[in-house]
């Protein structure tokens, strides 16, 4: 896979399926009731950033930063006190792509019709916390925000689409960032708990699938994006990772409380954690590289260890000791973590990474959230991400073997430059719209990954569903580009937010429709 398009490789299930293994279905090789869908995040799709009583979120203050070198994407996602102050003083949407995003806030009804036409049985989305509690610590929730999602969930269900809802996807109220210090402040746990109780109670019966924190491991990688922690110099002698681990611990406690709230308020509902699964391969068969890869994998598993097993692993406890990191825990925390374990693991999978004790021997390439050593066996996407479908089978088997809980792939997809062809002529009855996007590279990406997912199912992995990232083109989390397109539905807007915002079905839309219709049998075509 290179930047050349021609070579670019491109269910509404019963709640009980979360705990009872489902047999492979009669059609395709995916279990009956498999959840087929697409995925999004409020801050990347909604727009309407200052409407309906919504407060500013941490995403609304991230400006468009051009990225010539995608190996260094972390610089694009950071925020400082100065950058936030400048953003707050800047009205409107210009220069801040996540403020307008895909304009789903105004077009959601038509979007849901497209989702239904695609035959989705699930739609993964997030609630913008700042629509419900504009400042995070408000005395009362914002009714207009609650009604927005209520109508959306109701319509989705009417169309046979199960909402799969992330409580927090990189969109904490900005007030909690600036006035509380984000998740580094323990007081945020109680505010999140109240938010979680509010939405779970209000949407009881409408939402049966909850995820607590999107890619919870992001807090260690990008503390602002994952934890609302603004970049500041650490106090002398303090490891800067101290704050990230503290913030993460607070999120774990908050997640455990949210899990208990879901179980208590709606016994029919199921709740999962969400991990950016970063599979590390050793760069060589040198045992030192193999052990380094094992360590890197175990550090990625820290998050599922806590959320599924209910405790921190020996690997991370030793790491803290070695690094002088001291995570403050309250006496009741261990019991809370143990009592708030999830029903299933959801995860994103885009690529694999490579570990070595001598990384300088190898070149680097771009990646999801951070760059990695280049794997000579793998092609890369336009954005430098390894293209590794077999890695998905490896990841599924690894998670299943380690935890033995149902798995849900809630993000996987190809960010690519698409070309819109055709045009609109005439008006009214004379209107002819020939616009299309021919994206065989995206279909190829799905085919290759889903064949590997199917292999994993045949290996015995209990897989609940697959929601392709994007669905509708949306603003990139890392690079804030609209033109890094993930969707099966094109959104006619550019990186500056200029365009008609019309929705155009890509060729991959029609393929995805057949994928769902056949429960995966189309993978053999
Ligand atoms: C994940 C995030 C998503 C999404 C995706 C693609 O890390 O959960 O929000 O954006 O990656 O990444 P990007 O948008 O940076 O290309």
CSV table of N, CA, C and O and ligand atoms in Angstrom, one decimal, residues 41 44 124 169-170 214-215 274 276 348 350 368-369 385 411 469 474-479 484 486, ligand 1:
chain,number,residue,atom,x,y,z
A,41,UNK,N,-17.6,10.2,16.6
A,41,UNK,CA,-17.5,10.9,17.9
A,41,UNK,C,-18.1,12.2,17.7
A,41,UNK,O,-18.0,12.9,16.7
A,44,UNK,N,-16.2,15.2,16.4
A,44,UNK,CA,-15.6,15.1,15.0
A,44,UNK,C,-16.7,15.1,14.0
A,44,UNK,O,-16.5,15.2,12.8
A,124,UNK,N,-22.2,3.4,16.3
A,124,UNK,CA,-21.4,3.9,17.5
A,124,UNK,C,-21.2,5.4,17.4
A,124,UNK,O,-20.8,5.9,16.4
A,169,UNK,N,-15.5,10.8,24.6
A,169,UNK,CA,-14.7,10.6,23.4
A,169,UNK,C,-13.9,11.9,23.1
A,169,UNK,O,-14.3,12.6,22.2
A,170,UNK,N,-12.9,12.2,23.9
A,170,UNK,CA,-12.1,13.4,23.7
A,170,UNK,C,-12.9,14.7,23.7
A,170,UNK,O,-12.6,15.6,22.9
A,214,UNK,N,-13.4,6.5,25.4
A,214,UNK,CA,-12.8,6.1,24.2
A,214,UNK,C,-11.3,6.0,24.4
A,214,UNK,O,-10.7,6.9,25.0
A,215,UNK,N,-10.7,5.0,23.8
A,215,UNK,CA,-9.3,4.8,23.8
A,215,UNK,C,-8.6,5.3,25.1
A,215,UNK,O,-7.9,6.3,25.1
A,274,UNK,N,-13.0,0.7,26.2
A,274,UNK,CA,-12.5,0.9,24.8
A,274,UNK,C,-11.0,1.2,24.9
A,274,UNK,O,-10.6,2.1,25.5
A,276,UNK,N,-7.4,1.6,22.5
A,276,UNK,CA,-6.7,1.6,21.2
A,276,UNK,C,-5.7,0.5,21.3
A,276,UNK,O,-4.6,0.6,22.0
A,348,UNK,N,-10.2,-0.2,19.1
A,348,UNK,CA,-9.9,0.3,17.8
A,348,UNK,C,-8.7,-0.5,17.3
A,348,UNK,O,-7.8,-0.8,18.1
A,350,UNK,N,-6.1,-0.1,13.9
A,350,UNK,CA,-5.8,0.6,12.7
A,350,UNK,C,-4.5,0.0,12.1
A,350,UNK,O,-4.2,0.0,10.9
A,368,UNK,N,-1.2,5.9,14.5
A,368,UNK,CA,-2.4,6.4,15.2
A,368,UNK,C,-1.9,6.8,16.6
A,368,UNK,O,-1.5,6.0,17.4
A,369,UNK,N,-1.9,8.1,16.9
A,369,UNK,CA,-1.5,8.7,18.1
A,369,UNK,C,0.0,8.8,18.3
A,369,UNK,O,0.5,9.8,18.9
A,385,UNK,N,0.6,5.1,8.1
A,385,UNK,CA,0.2,4.0,9.1
A,385,UNK,C,0.4,2.6,8.4
A,385,UNK,O,0.0,2.4,7.3
A,411,UNK,N,-13.7,0.5,16.0
A,411,UNK,CA,-13.0,1.4,15.1
A,411,UNK,C,-12.0,0.6,14.2
A,411,UNK,O,-11.2,-0.1,14.8
A,469,UNK,N,-14.8,2.8,11.3
A,469,UNK,CA,-14.6,4.2,11.7
A,469,UNK,C,-15.0,5.2,10.6
A,469,UNK,O,-14.7,5.0,9.4
A,474,UNK,N,-15.6,12.7,8.5
A,474,UNK,CA,-15.6,13.5,9.7
A,474,UNK,C,-14.2,14.1,9.8
A,474,UNK,O,-13.2,13.8,9.1
A,475,UNK,N,-14.1,15.0,10.8
A,475,UNK,CA,-12.8,15.7,11.0
A,475,UNK,C,-11.8,14.7,11.8
A,475,UNK,O,-12.2,14.2,12.8
A,476,UNK,N,-10.6,14.6,11.3
A,476,UNK,CA,-9.6,13.8,11.9
A,476,UNK,C,-9.3,14.2,13.4
A,476,UNK,O,-9.2,15.4,13.7
A,477,UNK,N,-9.2,13.2,14.2
A,477,UNK,CA,-8.9,13.5,15.6
A,477,UNK,C,-7.5,14.1,15.7
A,477,UNK,O,-7.2,15.1,16.5
A,478,UNK,N,-6.5,13.6,15.0
A,478,UNK,CA,-5.1,14.0,15.2
A,478,UNK,C,-4.8,15.2,14.3
A,478,UNK,O,-4.2,16.2,14.8
A,479,UNK,N,-5.1,15.2,13.0
A,479,UNK,CA,-4.7,16.2,12.1
A,479,UNK,C,-5.8,17.2,11.8
A,479,UNK,O,-5.5,18.2,11.1
A,484,UNK,N,-8.8,13.9,5.2
A,484,UNK,CA,-8.3,12.6,5.5
A,484,UNK,C,-9.6,11.8,5.8
A,484,UNK,O,-10.1,11.7,6.9
A,486,UNK,N,-12.5,9.0,6.0
A,486,UNK,CA,-12.7,7.6,6.5
A,486,UNK,C,-14.0,7.1,6.1
A,486,UNK,O,-14.3,5.9,6.2
B,1,LIG,C1,-8.8,7.0,17.0
B,1,LIG,C2,-9.9,7.9,17.6
B,1,LIG,C3,-10.9,8.5,16.6
B,1,LIG,C4,-10.4,8.6,15.2
B,1,LIG,C5,-9.4,7.6,14.7
B,1,LIG,C6,-8.6,7.9,13.5
B,1,LIG,O1,-7.6,7.1,17.7
B,1,LIG,O2,-10.6,7.2,18.6
B,1,LIG,O3,-11.4,9.6,17.2
B,1,LIG,O4,-10.2,9.9,14.8
B,1,LIG,O5,-8.5,7.2,15.7
B,1,LIG,O6,-7.6,8.8,13.8
B,1,LIG,P1,-7.4,10.2,13.0
B,1,LIG,O7,-8.7,10.9,13.0
B,1,LIG,O8,-6.3,10.9,13.8
B,1,LIG,O9,-6.9,9.8,11.7
